XYZ file of C-alpha atoms in Angstrom:
552
model
C -100.478 161.881 34.240
C -101.245 161.395 30.544
C -98.862 158.529 30.337
C -100.849 156.561 33.012
C -103.018 155.508 29.793
C -100.251 153.220 28.793
C -98.184 152.563 32.014
C -100.812 152.095 34.916
C -103.418 149.324 35.834
C -103.759 145.724 35.210
C -105.303 146.401 31.818
C -102.055 147.932 30.730
C -100.042 144.884 31.442
C -99.490 144.331 27.564
C -98.385 147.821 27.258
C -95.879 147.528 30.066
C -94.438 144.433 28.570
C -93.578 146.125 25.268
C -91.859 149.018 27.392
C -90.022 146.307 29.280
C -88.937 144.740 25.818
C -87.118 148.090 25.451
C -85.395 147.879 28.955
C -87.718 150.310 30.701
C -88.114 149.881 34.340
C -91.027 150.028 36.677
C -89.489 152.906 38.364
C -89.069 154.639 35.059
C -92.650 153.964 33.982
C -93.950 155.466 37.297
C -92.386 158.720 36.018
C -93.557 161.418 33.796
C -92.844 160.096 30.347
C -91.224 162.913 28.160
C -90.993 162.752 24.455
C -87.720 163.983 23.251
C -87.743 164.873 19.402
C -84.409 164.770 18.092
C -83.979 165.980 14.590
C -80.254 164.806 14.178
C -79.260 163.993 10.659
C -76.139 163.707 8.733
C -77.235 166.062 5.805
C -77.832 169.312 7.975
C -74.702 171.204 9.485
C -77.170 172.763 12.149
C -78.130 169.022 13.095
C -74.981 167.107 12.768
C -74.282 167.437 16.669
C -77.845 167.142 17.881
C -77.136 163.636 19.339
C -75.008 165.498 21.942
C -77.660 167.964 22.707
C -80.118 165.103 23.023
C -78.124 163.214 25.378
C -77.818 166.457 27.590
C -81.465 166.988 27.546
C -82.097 163.424 28.533
C -79.601 163.501 31.367
C -81.642 166.668 32.578
C -84.878 164.922 32.381
C -83.433 161.962 34.438
C -81.962 164.305 36.954
C -85.419 165.838 37.714
C -87.157 162.602 38.109
C -88.412 162.112 34.472
C -88.297 159.493 31.814
C -87.016 160.614 28.519
C -88.180 158.790 25.255
C -86.431 159.744 22.075
C -87.646 159.539 18.740
C -86.611 161.342 15.454
C -87.760 163.834 12.924
C -86.895 164.696 9.270
C -85.237 167.849 8.232
C -84.205 169.651 4.850
C -80.983 171.583 4.498
C -82.172 174.754 2.785
C -78.611 175.493 1.608
C -78.079 172.102 -0.102
C -81.724 172.147 -1.407
C -81.077 175.656 -2.751
C -81.337 176.352 -6.627
C -82.848 173.094 -7.815
C -86.155 170.971 -7.665
C -85.164 169.956 -3.937
C -86.055 173.321 -2.586
C -89.745 172.492 -3.347
C -89.614 170.143 -0.482
C -88.418 172.559 2.178
C -91.421 174.311 3.144
C -93.551 171.294 2.581
C -91.572 169.356 5.170
C -92.688 171.712 7.849
C -96.070 170.218 7.684
C -94.822 166.642 7.805
C -92.688 167.605 10.894
C -95.619 169.084 12.699
C -97.714 165.887 11.764
C -95.120 163.497 12.568
C -94.565 164.965 16.054
C -98.421 165.064 16.730
C -98.525 161.587 15.673
C -95.823 160.017 18.057
C -96.736 162.053 21.125
C -100.480 161.279 20.921
C -100.106 157.792 20.006
C -97.889 157.046 23.048
C -99.431 159.411 25.611
C -96.502 161.456 26.463
C -96.860 163.750 29.403
C -94.486 166.406 28.031
C -92.257 167.090 25.107
C -88.915 168.686 24.481
C -88.336 169.772 20.857
C -84.722 169.677 19.515
C -84.602 171.576 16.198
C -82.215 174.086 14.594
C -82.783 174.846 11.084
C -85.421 176.621 8.922
C -88.463 174.426 8.737
C -87.860 172.226 11.630
C -88.299 174.884 14.073
C -91.584 176.217 12.939
C -92.868 172.719 12.247
C -91.986 171.863 15.882
C -93.811 175.027 17.238
C -96.857 174.325 15.351
C -96.959 170.628 16.746
C -96.455 171.974 20.335
C -99.365 174.547 19.774
C -101.538 171.591 18.306
C -100.659 169.113 21.039
C -100.980 171.689 23.975
C -99.204 169.387 26.326
C -96.314 171.023 28.397
C -93.417 171.520 26.073
C -90.106 173.357 25.716
C -87.480 173.783 22.954
C -83.826 173.761 22.822
C -82.068 174.306 19.538
C -78.697 173.192 18.412
C -77.357 176.909 18.446
C -75.697 179.095 15.775
C -72.605 178.349 13.734
C -69.756 180.513 14.272
C -68.620 183.186 11.657
C -64.879 183.186 11.000
C -62.665 186.070 9.625
C -61.061 185.721 6.126
C -58.923 188.638 4.730
C -60.523 191.084 7.047
C -64.038 190.006 6.481
C -66.457 187.840 8.557
C -67.946 185.035 6.346
C -71.034 183.196 6.306
C -73.229 180.992 4.032
C -74.178 184.075 1.986
C -70.449 184.681 1.213
C -70.340 181.479 -0.728
C -73.457 182.199 -2.674
C -72.559 185.738 -3.414
C -68.952 184.479 -4.321
C -70.652 182.714 -7.378
C -72.082 186.002 -8.634
C -68.774 187.690 -8.420
C -67.090 184.914 -10.332
C -69.783 185.164 -12.913
C -69.143 188.992 -13.190
C -65.535 188.552 -13.389
C -64.622 190.299 -10.149
C -63.351 186.921 -8.411
C -61.214 184.111 -9.728
C -61.778 180.513 -9.156
C -58.936 180.404 -6.368
C -60.828 183.309 -4.354
C -64.221 181.350 -4.716
C -62.540 178.087 -3.276
C -61.023 180.013 -0.444
C -64.494 181.234 0.601
C -66.116 177.727 0.007
C -63.428 176.284 2.366
C -64.052 178.686 5.288
C -67.583 180.223 5.162
C -69.044 177.343 7.309
C -66.443 176.514 9.857
C -68.493 173.740 11.672
C -71.790 172.669 13.217
C -74.598 175.036 13.877
C -77.544 176.897 12.070
C -75.793 179.290 9.528
C -74.231 182.280 11.391
C -76.279 185.324 10.171
C -79.652 186.339 11.255
C -81.096 184.042 8.570
C -84.312 182.098 8.906
C -82.925 179.245 11.284
C -81.404 181.860 13.825
C -84.491 183.949 13.391
C -86.849 181.387 14.435
C -84.693 180.150 17.233
C -84.367 183.733 18.588
C -88.082 184.178 18.297
C -88.947 180.836 20.128
C -86.987 182.365 22.962
C -88.928 185.752 22.685
C -92.314 184.000 22.669
C -91.378 182.270 25.841
C -91.010 178.460 24.613
C -87.278 178.054 25.247
C -85.065 179.004 28.062
C -82.920 182.184 27.789
C -79.978 181.839 25.390
C -81.536 179.246 23.211
C -81.235 181.734 20.194
C -77.663 182.848 20.498
C -75.450 180.401 22.586
C -72.960 179.238 19.739
C -73.410 175.524 18.951
C -69.756 174.638 19.955
C -69.976 176.541 23.430
C -70.243 174.304 26.393
C -72.905 176.669 27.305
C -75.084 174.874 24.838
C -74.647 171.615 26.738
C -75.727 173.187 29.963
C -78.757 174.741 28.401
C -79.732 171.361 27.035
C -79.549 169.829 30.506
C -81.318 172.787 32.420
C -84.219 172.338 29.488
C -84.396 168.695 30.332
C -84.892 169.461 33.928
C -87.423 172.185 33.267
C -89.661 170.228 31.281
C -90.398 167.829 34.229
C -91.167 171.100 36.338
C -93.529 172.215 33.618
C -95.266 168.656 33.707
C -95.702 169.067 37.469
C -97.049 172.467 37.404
C -99.158 171.690 34.133
C -97.843 174.895 32.255
C -98.915 174.309 28.446
C -98.051 175.963 25.384
C -101.515 177.613 25.340
C -100.380 179.293 28.772
C -97.279 180.632 27.086
C -98.102 181.242 23.301
C -100.792 183.859 24.161
C -101.815 186.583 21.917
C -99.791 189.101 24.027
C -96.772 186.701 23.771
C -97.388 186.465 19.914
C -97.208 190.361 19.725
C -93.908 190.307 21.827
C -92.488 187.819 19.368
C -93.545 190.039 16.312
C -92.112 193.247 18.017
C -88.794 191.237 18.555
C -88.830 190.100 14.978
C -88.956 193.782 13.882
C -86.292 194.884 16.453
C -83.963 192.055 15.426
C -84.493 192.420 11.673
C -85.371 188.758 11.218
C -85.736 186.756 8.139
C -88.928 187.627 6.043
C -89.714 183.820 6.315
C -90.490 184.408 9.842
C -93.613 186.102 8.584
C -94.803 182.933 7.180
C -93.867 180.932 10.013
C -95.427 182.984 12.718
C -98.754 183.128 10.747
C -98.753 179.306 10.734
C -98.041 179.008 14.339
C -100.739 181.483 15.157
C -103.016 179.633 13.145
C -102.445 176.379 15.055
C -103.014 178.365 18.261
C -106.113 180.118 17.099
C -104.712 183.316 17.386
C -105.324 186.558 15.308
C -102.633 187.576 12.832
C -103.263 189.486 9.662
C -100.356 190.912 7.743
C -101.402 194.503 8.295
C -100.924 193.805 11.950
C -97.072 193.373 11.308
C -97.045 196.955 9.868
C -98.705 198.483 12.786
C -96.312 196.625 15.116
C -93.302 197.685 12.797
C -94.456 201.465 13.210
C -94.143 201.125 17.019
C -90.885 199.049 17.027
C -87.637 200.471 16.096
C -85.069 198.359 14.303
C -82.074 197.834 17.090
C -80.016 195.208 15.354
C -78.495 194.604 11.921
C -76.880 191.201 11.685
C -75.855 189.668 8.561
C -77.213 189.969 5.859
C -78.262 193.403 6.822
C -74.896 194.422 8.486
C -71.691 193.022 9.573
C -72.429 191.337 12.879
C -73.273 187.617 13.439
C -75.407 185.729 15.998
C -72.206 185.191 18.099
C -71.725 189.014 18.315
C -75.424 189.089 19.496
C -74.675 186.550 22.024
C -71.837 188.513 23.326
C -73.945 191.738 23.567
C -76.485 190.073 25.995
C -78.495 187.915 23.454
C -82.141 187.955 22.839
C -82.796 188.744 26.786
C -80.809 191.857 26.577
C -83.033 192.960 23.602
C -86.153 191.966 25.297
C -84.947 194.071 28.304
C -84.496 197.014 26.272
C -87.742 196.912 24.517
C -89.783 196.117 27.831
C -88.266 199.023 29.581
C -89.498 201.252 26.743
C -93.019 200.067 26.918
C -92.829 197.923 23.558
C -93.490 194.451 25.269
C -96.033 192.832 27.678
C -93.761 191.756 30.563
C -96.533 189.914 32.416
C -96.573 186.772 29.878
C -95.557 183.415 31.251
C -92.496 181.681 29.692
C -91.074 178.284 29.821
C -88.887 179.159 32.874
C -91.993 179.177 34.795
C -91.713 182.730 35.313
C -92.773 186.025 33.489
C -90.914 187.746 30.778
C -90.235 190.774 33.138
C -89.032 188.324 35.840
C -86.657 186.772 33.314
C -84.939 190.075 32.214
C -84.854 191.666 35.487
C -81.235 193.111 35.936
C -80.206 192.321 32.268
C -78.829 195.128 30.031
C -77.129 195.505 26.781
C -73.329 194.648 27.062
C -72.409 196.004 23.384
C -74.433 198.849 22.120
C -72.604 198.715 18.820
C -74.666 195.353 18.311
C -77.877 196.156 20.098
C -78.602 199.783 19.723
C -80.118 201.594 22.580
C -83.920 202.308 22.001
C -83.514 205.959 21.529
C -80.487 205.250 18.982
C -82.021 202.801 16.644
C -80.945 202.087 13.046
C -84.440 202.915 11.903
C -87.507 204.165 13.816
C -89.536 201.400 12.121
C -88.996 197.700 12.277
C -86.713 195.393 10.104
C -89.575 193.873 8.273
C -92.506 195.580 5.943
C -95.664 194.153 4.561
C -96.338 195.837 0.985
C -99.791 195.953 -0.460
C -101.201 197.141 -3.866
C -102.764 195.867 -7.021
C -99.723 193.388 -7.547
C -100.165 191.950 -3.956
C -103.672 192.569 -2.567
C -103.169 190.200 0.134
C -99.654 191.497 0.813
C -95.951 190.890 0.173
C -93.010 190.729 2.313
C -89.587 192.523 2.379
C -86.686 192.524 4.827
C -86.529 196.319 5.082
C -83.608 196.554 7.139
C -81.482 194.666 4.406
C -82.493 196.974 1.534
C -80.012 199.734 0.471
C -81.697 203.362 1.183
C -81.712 204.058 -2.563
C -83.898 201.043 -3.206
C -86.637 201.877 -0.689
C -88.386 203.811 -3.469
C -87.868 202.083 -7.043
C -89.574 202.147 -10.420
C -88.457 200.228 -13.177
C -89.387 197.868 -15.934
C -90.589 194.318 -15.394
C -88.303 191.347 -16.552
C -90.683 188.454 -16.338
C -89.675 184.774 -15.681
C -91.740 181.875 -14.916
C -89.419 179.954 -12.812
C -86.191 180.587 -10.684
C -84.072 178.774 -13.312
C -85.182 181.246 -16.102
C -84.318 184.089 -14.053
C -80.770 182.656 -12.873
C -79.939 181.868 -16.556
C -80.734 185.612 -17.356
C -78.856 187.068 -14.383
C -75.824 184.825 -14.977
C -76.065 185.769 -18.638
C -75.700 189.305 -17.656
C -79.145 190.193 -19.442
C -80.287 192.058 -16.295
C -79.490 195.953 -16.255
C -79.545 198.625 -13.629
C -83.065 199.515 -12.769
C -84.867 196.354 -13.737
C -87.487 194.778 -11.583
C -86.909 190.864 -11.854
C -90.334 189.183 -11.438
C -90.121 185.430 -10.823
C -93.577 183.776 -10.789
C -95.260 180.549 -10.370
C -93.042 179.673 -7.666
C -95.687 180.083 -4.867
C -97.035 177.246 -2.409
C -99.385 176.022 -5.243
C -97.349 177.004 -8.371
C -93.935 175.792 -7.149
C -95.178 173.628 -5.612
C -93.638 174.413 -2.446
C -92.766 177.988 -2.516
C -89.033 177.678 -3.201
C -86.635 179.855 -1.448
C -84.458 181.591 -3.894
C -80.931 182.653 -2.509
C -79.290 181.882 -5.886
C -80.705 184.813 -7.859
C -80.592 187.320 -5.111
C -77.157 186.439 -4.115
C -76.091 186.447 -7.951
C -77.606 190.022 -8.115
C -75.551 190.895 -4.910
C -72.497 189.315 -6.115
C -72.553 191.371 -9.383
C -72.811 194.418 -7.557
C -76.442 195.212 -8.670
C -78.229 194.820 -5.282
C -78.563 198.731 -5.006
C -79.790 199.097 -8.529
C -82.163 195.959 -9.212
C -85.205 194.691 -7.393
C -86.578 191.219 -7.310
C -90.200 190.202 -6.764
C -91.709 186.741 -6.497
C -94.644 184.733 -5.284
C -92.036 182.370 -3.967
C -89.818 182.983 -0.985
C -86.403 184.578 -0.400
C -83.770 183.062 2.004
C -83.071 184.759 5.167
C -79.719 185.364 3.939
C -80.943 187.461 1.150
C -80.209 191.170 1.046
C -81.362 193.932 -1.349
C -84.850 194.891 -2.414
C -86.052 191.549 -2.661
C -89.806 191.114 -2.197
C -91.369 187.708 -1.634
C -94.714 185.941 -0.620
C -96.606 187.876 -3.288
C -100.303 187.009 -2.544
C -102.399 185.921 -4.327
C -99.843 183.917 -6.076
C -99.617 183.509 -9.926
C -100.877 180.041 -10.085
C -103.961 181.060 -8.180
C -104.845 184.006 -10.533
C -103.076 186.655 -8.715
C -101.970 189.809 -10.769
C -98.165 188.937 -10.714
C -99.555 186.283 -13.413
C -100.569 188.884 -15.370
C -97.365 191.019 -15.673
C -95.681 191.343 -19.037
C -92.179 192.274 -19.992
C -91.479 195.903 -19.827
C -94.446 196.812 -17.490
C -93.590 199.613 -14.987
C -93.545 198.526 -11.325
C -93.462 200.908 -8.474
C -92.079 199.909 -5.093
C -92.526 202.274 -2.066
C -91.181 200.336 0.979
C -91.691 203.477 3.559
C -95.473 203.522 2.458
C -95.906 199.955 2.486
C -96.786 199.876 -1.374
C -96.139 197.871 -4.678
C -98.021 198.541 -7.585
C -98.136 197.393 -11.245
C -98.371 200.442 -13.284
C -101.112 199.062 -15.684
C -104.632 200.312 -15.675
C -107.391 198.021 -14.591
C -109.030 197.744 -18.068
C -105.831 196.439 -19.503
C -105.471 193.726 -16.756
C -109.045 192.673 -17.125
C -108.394 191.745 -20.692
C -105.245 190.076 -19.686
C -107.111 187.978 -17.145
C -109.672 186.885 -19.693
C -106.964 185.363 -21.670
C -105.076 183.935 -18.787
C -104.966 180.370 -18.261
C -103.595 178.520 -15.079
C -100.257 176.802 -15.460
C -100.104 172.894 -15.526
C -98.966 171.421 -12.244
C -95.238 170.840 -12.391
C -95.274 167.890 -10.300
C -98.221 165.396 -10.593
C -97.434 162.644 -8.242
C -96.356 161.832 -4.680
C -96.539 164.088 -1.653
C -95.750 167.364 -3.375
C -98.744 167.020 -5.846
C -101.039 166.521 -2.760
C -99.353 169.534 -1.051
C -99.984 171.681 -4.200
C -103.630 170.853 -4.120
C -104.141 171.539 -0.230
C -101.895 174.460 0.359
C -103.388 177.800 1.351
C -101.943 181.214 0.424
C -98.761 182.527 1.816
C -100.677 185.308 3.191
C -102.443 182.550 5.616
C -99.033 180.943 6.325
C -98.953 178.401 3.471
C -100.609 175.693 5.860
C -102.666 172.699 4.727
C -106.334 173.087 4.448
């Protein structure tokens, strides 16, 4: 065992003495040492209850004959960080999480790892760490928040953001906004729609790194505690059998995850994270591959923000495993891949079927014949841009309109709230990419303001930053190359015509090459917005969003 480097032999007497200072016994030190990464905090609703999940995991490890060793990980609540400078730290935190997990695991010679994330950047950061470490690993999340019904409408965090836009438009009074504020998020868990956190937890299950149920068992259900105990027991078995992430996160498993992403209609941020995870594993993933998989994978689910269902409905309909079974039965997935259960995907889903076909549509009755995400290419995004196609109104799948250009999220929000954006406009928010932000802010405030004002079927938004998984409408993000790196989005001028053609994966600035060349000659890169601290270093080292916005 790896842990013998710190627990066995006369020369490790000093090491054992330090363990014994913490109360570990000789029996415990003879067993597999399992690192348990608990990302509990008192600032993220999805993580407020993770101490309970962690205790269940540790109980499972002890039951199976292992020794749990708990340590912490940081996290950012994207909702609380939204709409101000704090959001610059969200994506950057993913790299810190991966690095810190790697550091603790290798410094202390753990035999295996249980990762306990729940929210947006914590899940992919830990998946990157698992790929990098390549010791037996397994995941169990804190589970999704419940959605509650108010006045006949199922609420979620997005309801609160859109209420602000409705208030600004004069269609909702302050009392109505307060009622939504008090009811949109009823308790612990990752926000209840198919936003980024739930997308990544479902995809962790689909790629095989978590036990069935990880993505959908609600945070407040006892089933979540049982799953945590089972996860603790299973990691000991994975250590004994030496089943590593490299045995599970294979190229075939990655393609399975991408197909699941398309069928579920996951957050556009999943593209950024899967690209980064693939890079850690040394697996090929270019953005054009996503369109190929999208063409072969129908969209079978439309959870909020694309539809009215929430993750608790997906759970009741059979969860991710029922969706996987439907895709496997129709030849979309590779069922031979190994998973964290110690069995293949095909073995995991044997006998499972959809319980509610209004939530998970049958393969031959999809919402659309193509997947929930699309990568757009053109002179405005030579390396690609991402849109959650399943959350776009049919009338906005094709759109041409004048550019309304803003050099920051704040400028755009001020114009939207000031009712200066008109039907047909294309809002362009630039210099918010990985380098330009720095940190590639997620921008739910402008998109929800547009939706709350009833313009989501009339106005498009384009950015080199990101959009929230809760975003709906023709919101196109991750435009690469970004403006700060000299991308064409930095050359757009007020009133330029932009043409969006989502079915044909195209986005074009309707300005001739000669004019763009002249603009390029006059263009100068913007001054860095942050010049000290961690984010200044991040801005210098981060790659393009098309490469996962990882550090070089």
